[in-house]
Amino acid sequence: MSLERPDEHDHAGWMEQKELTPIESTYLTVLMWLDKRLRIVDYLEVLENLYYKVNLQMPKSHTEQYNLDNKFWYWYPLYALGSFSTIAYVVAALSGALLGFYYAPSTAGDPSAAYNALTMIMTDLNFGFFLRSLHRWAAQVMTAAVFLHMLRVYFTGAYKEPRELNWILGIVLISLTMVFGYTGYLLTWDQLAYWAGQIGVEMSLSIPLIGEWVAQLIFGGFALGQATLMRMYLLHVFLLPFVVTSLIAVHIGIVWMQGIAEPH
Ligand code: HEM
């Protein structure tokens, strides 16, 4: 359907001349109402032009260049690892949001409130055991998938020009995936979490010159406590989800613009 506007001020007249189904006329009425106020059709055209401009500038893939119909490598299971990482991330994000309804980032008293919240989730909450397992498994599957995806990209040479930027973005993503895992690991506030946190503090302190400052910033001091748990919680449920979701969107956006690299 063309979105041309024959007469800018006669939307209604134009609609009457056509035989439209109720769904079409509702869609057009809404579109015209918005267009009259926000000129969205113009912006859609600008986006469309940009899309074609960007795509025309990109180097042709092997498949396009030689006009190959057989795109069998798109179906190599190893080429699905990036999507697999994305799906694992979405599952982790959704199950994590649900866990967030019941978790409390507090070390008040002994044993701590955070630990008690998890005990409650595991023993009292309906499907709580399942929810927590789903979150932990999704996180571990994501870490493994991201690592294998990186190996796939490396061994097929897909990091080469013009895809260097996405490789570098990938390095940032795999690092943030590990920070996600570490901050989540500390949230249980059990013995494993506590000592993993202690190792983190000592690793920070071993950095020359700025070690103490780094430990203060990341762990809230040299001994683990409420400040540590709060920092891990905010990183894990607030900062990282925004940053990682945006970076994954940019990463996949670049793949969309450049096309998948075939093996060299
Ligand atoms: C959160 C982590 C990541 C997600 C969700 C993700 C997602 C994706 C997806 C969906 C693709 C499309 C092709 C495919 O699936 O193989 C892709 C391609 C790519 N990824 Fe990732 N990725 C991640 C991490 C990484 C890492 C760690 C690297 C490398 C250091 C990397 C480098 C690349 C490159 C260079 C491409 C283009 C490959 C090609 O054109 O064949 N990505 N990524």
XYZ file of C-alpha atoms and ligand atoms in Angstrom, residues 79 82-83 85-86 142 146 149-150 152-153 158-159 163 166-167 170-171 173-174 177 248 251-252 255 259-261, ligand 1:
71
model
C 26.533 -19.965 13.247
C 25.336 -15.851 18.734
C 21.561 -16.250 18.641
C 23.712 -16.479 23.511
C 20.960 -13.915 22.923
C 25.075 -17.941 28.056
C 29.337 -16.598 24.132
C 30.551 -18.041 19.558
C 33.832 -16.156 19.914
C 33.465 -19.693 15.841
C 34.066 -16.093 14.806
C 34.820 -13.451 10.615
C 36.629 -10.842 12.746
C 34.031 -6.595 11.075
C 32.033 -6.016 16.135
C 34.972 -8.114 17.348
C 32.342 -8.723 21.374
C 35.366 -8.516 23.691
C 30.407 -8.186 25.760
C 32.242 -11.326 26.906
C 29.074 -11.377 30.678
C 23.870 -6.634 22.214
C 26.236 -5.814 17.996
C 23.314 -7.506 16.244
C 25.597 -7.898 11.878
C 25.561 -9.478 6.706
C 27.092 -12.694 8.026
C 30.647 -13.382 6.892
C 26.587 -11.265 24.789
C 27.389 -11.804 23.907
C 27.158 -11.916 22.421
C 25.975 -11.980 21.706
C 24.559 -11.984 22.266
C 26.326 -12.046 20.300
C 25.416 -12.158 19.247
C 25.782 -12.312 17.916
C 24.903 -12.736 16.842
C 23.417 -13.085 16.990
C 25.641 -12.759 15.692
C 25.147 -13.208 14.304
C 25.995 -14.386 13.769
C 26.125 -15.551 14.678
O 25.202 -15.784 15.468
O 27.170 -16.240 14.634
C 26.972 -12.295 16.013
C 28.004 -12.116 15.112
C 29.294 -11.688 15.440
N 29.816 -11.627 16.711
Fe 28.774 -11.824 18.429
N 27.691 -11.990 20.184
C 28.235 -11.924 21.454
C 29.578 -11.935 21.786
C 30.619 -11.853 20.879
C 32.032 -12.005 21.180
C 32.574 -12.366 22.567
C 32.722 -11.785 20.019
C 34.213 -11.771 19.780
C 35.090 -11.311 20.616
C 31.744 -11.499 18.978
C 32.039 -11.149 17.669
C 31.143 -11.235 16.611
C 31.472 -10.976 15.211
C 32.825 -10.490 14.655
C 30.304 -11.266 14.475
C 30.131 -11.192 12.953
C 30.352 -12.619 12.484
C 29.984 -12.875 11.040
O 29.649 -11.929 10.331
O 30.040 -14.063 10.645
N 30.476 -11.580 19.513
N 27.041 -12.056 17.379
